[in-house]
Amino acid sequence: MARGAKRKASQREENKENSTKADNHKEQSSKAATRSKRVKASHPQSEPEYFEEPRQLEDLWKAAFPVGTEWDHLDKVYQFKWDFSNLEKAFEEGGKLHDLGNNKVYLFGGTEPQQVPYKGDLKIIYIPIVVAVVSPCPPSDKIGIKSVQRETEEIVPMKQMKMDWIPYIPYDKRDSQVVEYSRNSPQIFVLGCTQRRASLKHMKIDRLKKFDYCLPYLMPIKEEELELSTEVDILFPQEPNPPVYCVFDWQFDEVEEFADERIKEEELSADQKDAFMEFVKEKVRQQKKENREKKEARKQEFEKMSTETKAAFENLRYYKFYPVQTPDTPDISGVKAAYINRYYNKAHEVL
């Protein structure tokens, strides 16, 4: 081979060797850069998040449906983070609702719209309350429907208003069977309602309003506890003048004097006096008839009861719970009251 050819072959070998070294150097630099990027991209491991476990009865007050609260105002009940830890503690050792023997606890909710101070101003607040009834059996399977806007009072089965006593299951028992829980733990029942709000727009107005006027019912055990009103609402039409609206109490008012007073106040025209008096008398007759029917219904229902059931009803106790005051909730200390409703009257204790 010629000398020049040998020199060219030697240069090609040298260039090839240098190229291989350069490629190896690039590959090593690339790997080093990748490792560097990975190190830069990695972050210190974040601290694990811890969530406070719910208390066993934390949602108990919400489980008790606020009976008689207007549907349009339900959201106002839950606009504050109300604290019912007093209700929860009542089930702990030493509490009012702990170790009740054969008794169970039946809870129903409600709301009391009150004007109370909040953030330097007076506001109407829908205050939630919970009533606990201690009894060996459900205090009633009926609901009362009554308000000043309704002429008559209705006592209907709970299920007619889609309500019933429902077992309440604490958080730690919710993976267990209800039957197992009921055998081994104190029984708590809440008055629940299965009526879906989404379907309210398809409901007739009269049916919808019945929900607004519902009251948990309790049959009066003693006859003197039976509320028999001596008042009647009067709405007397007199065209073309405005109707006369007033309340007549037959225990204290005399019909003719009552009519003369309306004329004197220019509520009633003189030529309508006789018609007005007859109208009032008819309303009084209707109210007295209702009172007689109530007495008879109570008597018949009481006679059907067993001796044990009568004894249970005579020993019923009920407690009324208000929310505990917190910095985030309105001051309700000045509006607490023992009165529950027309059937239960007053609670034995307010907590």
Short mmCIF file of C-alpha atoms in Angstrom, two decimals:
data_model
loop_
_atom_site.label_atom_id
_atom_site.label_comp_id
_atom_site.label_asym_id
_atom_site.label_seq_id
_atom_site.Cartn_x
_atom_site.Cartn_y
_atom_site.Cartn_z
CA MET A 1 0.00 0.00 0.00
CA ALA A 2 1.26 3.54 -0.76
CA ARG A 3 2.48 5.72 2.06
CA GLY A 4 -0.29 8.30 1.47
CA ALA A 5 -2.96 5.61 1.59
CA LYS A 6 -1.61 4.32 4.87
CA ARG A 7 -1.67 7.82 6.37
CA LYS A 8 -5.32 8.34 5.33
CA ALA A 9 -6.36 5.01 6.80
CA SER A 10 -4.63 5.88 10.06
CA GLN A 11 -6.41 9.27 10.21
CA ARG A 12 -9.79 7.57 9.60
CA GLU A 13 -9.15 5.17 12.50
CA GLU A 14 -8.13 8.07 14.76
CA ASN A 15 -11.22 10.12 13.79
CA LYS A 16 -13.49 7.13 14.40
CA GLU A 17 -11.96 6.57 17.84
CA ASN A 18 -12.34 10.27 18.72
CA SER A 19 -15.99 10.23 17.53
CA THR A 20 -16.75 7.21 19.71
CA LYS A 21 -15.19 8.92 22.73
CA ALA A 22 -17.22 12.07 22.07
CA ASP A 23 -20.45 10.07 21.81
CA ASN A 24 -19.69 8.29 25.07
CA HIS A 25 -18.95 11.62 26.76
CA LYS A 26 -22.27 13.10 25.51
CA GLU A 27 -24.21 10.06 26.75
CA GLN A 28 -22.58 10.27 30.18
CA SER A 29 -23.25 14.04 30.35
CA SER A 30 -26.89 13.48 29.35
CA LYS A 31 -27.38 10.84 32.05
CA ALA A 32 -25.77 13.11 34.63
CA ALA A 33 -28.03 15.99 33.59
CA THR A 34 -31.12 13.73 33.84
CA ARG A 35 -30.12 12.66 37.32
CA SER A 36 -29.56 16.30 38.21
CA LYS A 37 -33.01 17.24 36.91
CA ARG A 38 -34.60 14.40 38.88
CA VAL A 39 -32.92 15.58 42.06
CA LYS A 40 -34.10 19.15 41.42
CA ALA A 41 -37.63 18.02 40.59
CA SER A 42 -38.09 15.98 43.75
CA HIS A 43 -39.78 17.70 46.76
CA PRO A 44 -39.59 16.92 50.44
CA GLN A 45 -42.40 14.54 51.44
CA SER A 46 -45.40 16.57 52.71
CA GLU A 47 -46.77 16.01 56.19
CA PRO A 48 -49.83 13.69 56.25
CA GLU A 49 -53.18 15.44 56.78
CA TYR A 50 -55.18 14.55 59.86
CA PHE A 51 -58.97 14.89 59.96
CA GLU A 52 -60.84 15.08 63.22
CA GLU A 53 -63.08 12.05 63.61
CA PRO A 54 -66.78 12.88 63.95
CA ARG A 55 -68.29 12.60 67.40
CA GLN A 56 -70.63 9.63 67.80
CA LEU A 57 -73.80 11.77 68.03
CA GLU A 58 -72.56 14.81 66.15
CA ASP A 59 -75.39 14.88 63.58
CA LEU A 60 -78.12 13.78 66.00
CA TRP A 61 -79.80 17.19 66.15
CA LYS A 62 -79.91 17.41 62.36
CA ALA A 63 -81.42 13.93 62.10
CA ALA A 64 -84.50 15.15 64.01
CA PHE A 65 -86.68 16.80 61.34
CA PRO A 66 -87.66 20.41 62.29
CA VAL A 67 -91.40 19.72 62.27
CA GLY A 68 -93.62 22.67 61.35
CA THR A 69 -90.85 24.75 59.78
CA GLU A 70 -91.86 26.28 56.45
CA TRP A 71 -90.05 24.63 53.55
CA ASP A 72 -88.87 28.02 52.26
CA HIS A 73 -87.11 28.68 55.57
CA LEU A 74 -85.40 25.33 56.10
CA ASP A 75 -82.08 26.60 54.78
CA LYS A 76 -82.13 29.43 57.33
CA VAL A 77 -82.06 26.85 60.12
CA TYR A 78 -78.66 25.57 58.98
CA GLN A 79 -76.95 28.87 58.07
CA PHE A 80 -75.07 28.79 61.39
CA LYS A 81 -72.85 26.07 62.82
CA TRP A 82 -75.10 25.35 65.79
CA ASP A 83 -73.54 23.42 68.67
CA PHE A 84 -75.73 20.76 70.30
CA SER A 85 -72.95 19.20 72.38
CA ASN A 86 -75.31 19.52 75.38
CA LEU A 87 -77.65 17.03 73.70
CA GLU A 88 -74.74 14.67 73.03
CA LYS A 89 -73.52 14.90 76.63
CA ALA A 90 -77.02 14.08 77.90
CA PHE A 91 -76.46 10.51 76.63
CA GLU A 92 -73.14 10.16 78.45
CA GLU A 93 -72.75 8.76 81.93
CA GLY A 94 -74.40 11.06 84.43
CA GLY A 95 -76.48 12.78 81.72
CA LYS A 96 -80.27 13.18 81.70
CA LEU A 97 -80.70 10.61 78.92
CA HIS A 98 -78.22 7.98 80.10
CA ASP A 99 -79.11 4.63 81.66
CA LEU A 100 -82.89 4.91 81.30
CA GLY A 101 -83.68 1.27 81.97
CA ASN A 102 -86.50 0.05 79.73
CA ASN A 103 -87.13 3.54 78.37
CA LYS A 104 -86.09 4.81 74.98
CA VAL A 105 -85.51 8.36 73.78
CA TYR A 106 -87.70 9.87 71.05
CA LEU A 107 -86.44 13.11 69.53
CA PHE A 108 -88.23 15.64 67.36
CA GLY A 109 -86.98 18.98 66.11
CA GLY A 110 -88.51 22.39 65.63
CA THR A 111 -87.61 26.03 65.07
CA GLU A 112 -88.35 29.22 66.95
CA PRO A 113 -88.00 32.42 64.88
CA GLN A 114 -86.80 35.09 67.30
CA GLN A 115 -85.32 38.56 67.07
CA VAL A 116 -81.93 38.31 68.76
CA PRO A 117 -78.67 40.32 68.77
CA TYR A 118 -76.09 39.28 66.22
CA LYS A 119 -72.98 41.24 65.19
CA GLY A 120 -74.25 44.46 66.72
CA ASP A 121 -77.71 44.29 65.20
CA LEU A 122 -81.09 42.69 65.92
CA LYS A 123 -82.02 39.99 63.42
CA ILE A 124 -84.77 37.40 63.00
CA ILE A 125 -83.02 34.07 63.50
CA TYR A 126 -84.55 30.62 63.02
CA ILE A 127 -83.31 28.95 66.19
CA PRO A 128 -83.35 25.13 66.08
CA ILE A 129 -84.60 23.24 69.13
CA VAL A 130 -84.72 19.52 69.92
CA VAL A 131 -87.22 17.88 72.27
CA ALA A 132 -86.31 14.55 73.88
CA VAL A 133 -89.21 12.40 75.10
CA VAL A 134 -88.30 9.61 77.51
CA SER A 135 -90.76 6.73 77.12
CA PRO A 136 -90.81 2.91 76.82
CA CYS A 137 -92.87 3.26 73.62
CA PRO A 138 -93.47 5.91 70.93
CA PRO A 139 -95.32 8.85 72.50
CA SER A 140 -97.65 9.04 69.50
CA ASP A 141 -98.07 7.89 65.91
CA LYS A 142 -100.05 11.01 65.00
CA ILE A 143 -99.39 14.59 63.93
CA GLY A 144 -101.52 17.62 64.76
CA ILE A 145 -102.19 20.24 62.07
CA LYS A 146 -103.32 23.56 63.47
CA SER A 147 -102.60 27.27 63.10
CA VAL A 148 -104.41 30.58 63.40
CA GLN A 149 -104.82 30.54 59.61
CA ARG A 150 -106.70 27.23 59.67
CA GLU A 151 -110.27 27.13 60.95
CA THR A 152 -110.18 23.49 62.02
CA GLU A 153 -107.65 21.27 63.75
CA GLU A 154 -106.67 17.93 62.24
CA ILE A 155 -105.10 14.97 64.01
CA VAL A 156 -103.75 12.62 61.32
CA PRO A 157 -101.45 9.57 61.23
CA MET A 158 -97.78 10.51 60.90
CA LYS A 159 -97.43 8.42 57.77
CA GLN A 160 -100.05 10.58 56.04
CA MET A 161 -97.47 13.38 56.26
CA LYS A 162 -94.60 11.02 55.36
CA MET A 163 -93.25 11.08 58.92
CA ASP A 164 -92.28 8.30 61.28
CA TRP A 165 -90.03 7.42 64.22
CA ILE A 166 -86.71 6.26 62.74
CA PRO A 167 -83.88 4.54 64.67
CA TYR A 168 -80.81 6.78 64.96
CA ILE A 169 -77.48 5.02 64.48
CA PRO A 170 -74.30 6.63 65.93
CA TYR A 171 -71.28 6.95 63.66
CA ASP A 172 -69.40 3.95 65.02
CA LYS A 173 -72.40 1.65 64.52
CA ARG A 174 -73.26 2.59 60.94
CA ASP A 175 -71.42 -0.37 59.47
CA SER A 176 -73.41 -2.77 61.64
CA GLN A 177 -76.90 -4.09 61.27
CA VAL A 178 -79.60 -1.95 62.91
CA VAL A 179 -80.92 -5.03 64.68
CA GLU A 180 -77.56 -5.74 66.29
CA TYR A 181 -77.28 -2.12 67.43
CA SER A 182 -80.78 -2.10 68.92
CA ARG A 183 -80.02 -5.20 70.98
CA ASN A 184 -76.78 -3.97 72.47
CA SER A 185 -77.17 -0.19 72.88
CA PRO A 186 -79.64 2.39 74.22
CA GLN A 187 -82.33 3.05 71.63
CA ILE A 188 -82.63 6.52 70.14
CA PHE A 189 -85.39 7.35 67.67
CA VAL A 190 -85.83 10.55 65.68
CA LEU A 191 -88.98 11.87 64.03
CA GLY A 192 -87.99 11.87 60.37
CA CYS A 193 -89.70 13.01 57.18
CA THR A 194 -89.22 11.36 53.79
CA GLN A 195 -90.92 14.11 51.78
CA ARG A 196 -88.48 15.22 49.07
CA ARG A 197 -88.12 18.98 48.62
CA ALA A 198 -87.60 18.52 44.89
CA SER A 199 -91.19 17.34 44.47
CA LEU A 200 -92.76 20.25 46.36
CA LYS A 201 -93.35 22.23 43.16
CA HIS A 202 -95.79 19.56 42.03
CA MET A 203 -97.70 19.59 45.32
CA LYS A 204 -101.05 21.31 45.79
CA ILE A 205 -100.93 24.44 47.96
CA ASP A 206 -103.25 23.06 50.65
CA ARG A 207 -101.14 19.91 51.00
CA LEU A 208 -97.93 21.99 51.07
CA LYS A 209 -99.28 24.28 53.81
CA LYS A 210 -100.16 21.31 56.00
CA PHE A 211 -96.44 20.63 56.42
CA ASP A 212 -95.96 24.21 57.65
CA TYR A 213 -98.58 23.73 60.38
CA CYS A 214 -97.57 20.27 61.64
CA LEU A 215 -97.02 19.77 65.36
CA PRO A 216 -95.87 16.58 67.11
CA TYR A 217 -98.98 15.26 68.83
CA LEU A 218 -99.37 13.89 72.34
CA MET A 219 -102.71 12.69 73.65
CA PRO A 220 -103.63 14.46 76.91
CA ILE A 221 -103.61 11.90 79.73
CA LYS A 222 -105.52 14.03 82.21
CA GLU A 223 -108.79 15.58 81.08
CA GLU A 224 -107.75 18.97 82.45
CA GLU A 225 -104.77 18.87 80.08
CA LEU A 226 -107.10 18.66 77.09
CA GLU A 227 -106.95 22.04 75.41
CA LEU A 228 -110.54 23.12 74.75
CA SER A 229 -110.60 26.61 73.36
CA THR A 230 -113.46 29.01 74.14
CA GLU A 231 -112.34 31.33 71.36
CA VAL A 232 -113.54 31.40 67.76
CA ASP A 233 -112.03 33.26 64.84
CA ILE A 234 -114.57 35.47 63.11
CA LEU A 235 -114.21 36.50 59.48
CA PHE A 236 -117.55 38.08 58.61
CA PRO A 237 -118.07 39.15 54.96
CA GLN A 238 -119.96 42.41 54.41
CA GLU A 239 -120.04 43.70 50.85
CA PRO A 240 -119.11 46.30 49.72
CA ASN A 241 -117.29 47.04 52.99
CA PRO A 242 -114.15 45.14 54.09
CA PRO A 243 -114.82 41.92 56.06
CA VAL A 244 -114.80 42.00 59.85
CA TYR A 245 -111.98 40.01 61.40
CA CYS A 246 -111.97 39.48 65.18
CA VAL A 247 -111.80 36.84 67.91
CA PHE A 248 -114.85 36.07 70.05
CA ASP A 249 -114.48 34.34 73.42
CA TRP A 250 -117.81 32.93 74.59
CA GLN A 251 -116.49 32.61 78.11
CA PHE A 252 -116.04 36.36 78.49
CA ASP A 253 -117.91 38.05 75.62
CA GLU A 254 -121.66 38.64 75.15
CA VAL A 255 -122.80 38.52 71.52
CA GLU A 256 -124.85 41.73 71.32
CA GLU A 257 -122.32 43.79 73.28
CA PHE A 258 -119.60 42.37 71.05
CA ALA A 259 -121.53 43.43 67.92
CA ASP A 260 -122.17 46.94 69.30
CA GLU A 261 -118.45 47.29 69.99
CA ARG A 262 -117.65 46.44 66.37
CA ILE A 263 -120.17 49.06 65.21
CA LYS A 264 -118.69 51.64 67.57
CA GLU A 265 -115.22 50.90 66.17
CA GLU A 266 -116.69 51.36 62.64
CA GLU A 267 -115.71 47.83 61.70
CA LEU A 268 -119.33 46.73 61.24
CA SER A 269 -122.20 48.61 59.61
CA ALA A 270 -125.33 48.93 61.80
CA ASP A 271 -127.59 47.28 59.23
CA GLN A 272 -125.41 44.13 59.39
CA LYS A 273 -125.71 43.73 63.18
CA ASP A 274 -128.29 40.89 63.20
CA ALA A 275 -126.52 38.94 60.47
CA PHE A 276 -123.20 39.37 62.31
CA MET A 277 -124.66 38.13 65.60
CA GLU A 278 -126.10 35.00 63.95
CA PHE A 279 -122.78 34.39 62.23
CA VAL A 280 -120.94 34.53 65.58
CA LYS A 281 -123.46 32.20 67.26
CA GLU A 282 -123.04 29.63 64.49
CA LYS A 283 -119.24 29.72 64.88
CA VAL A 284 -119.62 29.20 68.64
CA ARG A 285 -121.90 26.17 68.06
CA GLN A 286 -119.29 24.65 65.73
CA GLN A 287 -116.49 25.19 68.24
CA LYS A 288 -118.49 23.64 71.10
CA LYS A 289 -119.26 20.62 68.92
CA GLU A 290 -115.54 20.19 68.19
CA ASN A 291 -114.78 20.36 71.91
CA ARG A 292 -117.30 17.60 72.65
CA GLU A 293 -115.81 15.43 69.89
CA LYS A 294 -112.30 15.95 71.31
CA LYS A 295 -113.43 14.86 74.76
CA GLU A 296 -115.10 11.75 73.39
CA ALA A 297 -112.11 10.83 71.20
CA ARG A 298 -109.73 11.21 74.14
CA LYS A 299 -111.99 9.08 76.35
CA GLN A 300 -112.21 6.26 73.79
CA GLU A 301 -108.47 6.26 73.09
CA PHE A 302 -107.63 6.25 76.78
CA GLU A 303 -110.00 3.34 77.45
CA LYS A 304 -108.24 1.23 74.80
CA MET A 305 -104.87 1.56 76.53
CA SER A 306 -103.45 -1.20 78.67
CA THR A 307 -102.59 -0.51 82.30
CA GLU A 308 -98.89 -0.57 81.42
CA THR A 309 -99.33 1.94 78.60
CA LYS A 310 -101.36 4.28 80.80
CA ALA A 311 -98.65 4.13 83.45
CA ALA A 312 -95.99 4.85 80.81
CA PHE A 313 -97.86 7.90 79.54
CA GLU A 314 -98.40 9.23 83.03
CA ASN A 315 -94.63 9.05 83.64
CA LEU A 316 -93.47 10.62 80.39
CA ARG A 317 -90.71 13.17 80.72
CA TYR A 318 -89.55 15.58 78.06
CA TYR A 319 -86.50 17.80 77.84
CA LYS A 320 -86.05 20.76 75.54
CA PHE A 321 -82.57 21.45 74.14
CA TYR A 322 -81.32 24.76 72.75
CA PRO A 323 -77.95 25.16 71.02
CA VAL A 324 -74.92 25.90 73.19
CA GLN A 325 -73.65 29.47 72.86
CA THR A 326 -70.49 29.84 70.74
CA PRO A 327 -68.61 32.88 69.36
CA ASP A 328 -69.95 32.07 65.88
CA THR A 329 -73.67 31.86 66.74
CA PRO A 330 -76.26 34.51 67.74
CA ASP A 331 -76.95 35.18 71.41
CA ILE A 332 -80.14 33.25 72.23
CA SER A 333 -79.84 33.38 76.02
CA GLY A 334 -82.75 35.80 76.38
CA VAL A 335 -85.33 33.84 74.37
CA LYS A 336 -85.20 30.34 75.84
CA ALA A 337 -88.61 29.04 76.96
CA ALA A 338 -90.04 25.81 78.38
CA TYR A 339 -93.11 25.85 76.10
CA ILE A 340 -93.04 23.18 73.39
CA ASN A 341 -96.42 23.22 71.63
CA ARG A 342 -100.18 23.04 72.29
CA TYR A 343 -100.03 19.25 72.86
CA TYR A 344 -96.87 18.88 74.95
CA ASN A 345 -97.26 22.22 76.69
CA LYS A 346 -94.06 22.77 78.74
CA ALA A 347 -90.88 20.72 79.03
CA HIS A 348 -89.89 19.31 82.40
CA GLU A 349 -86.48 20.87 81.91
CA VAL A 350 -84.78 23.26 79.47
CA LEU A 351 -81.16 22.49 78.63
#
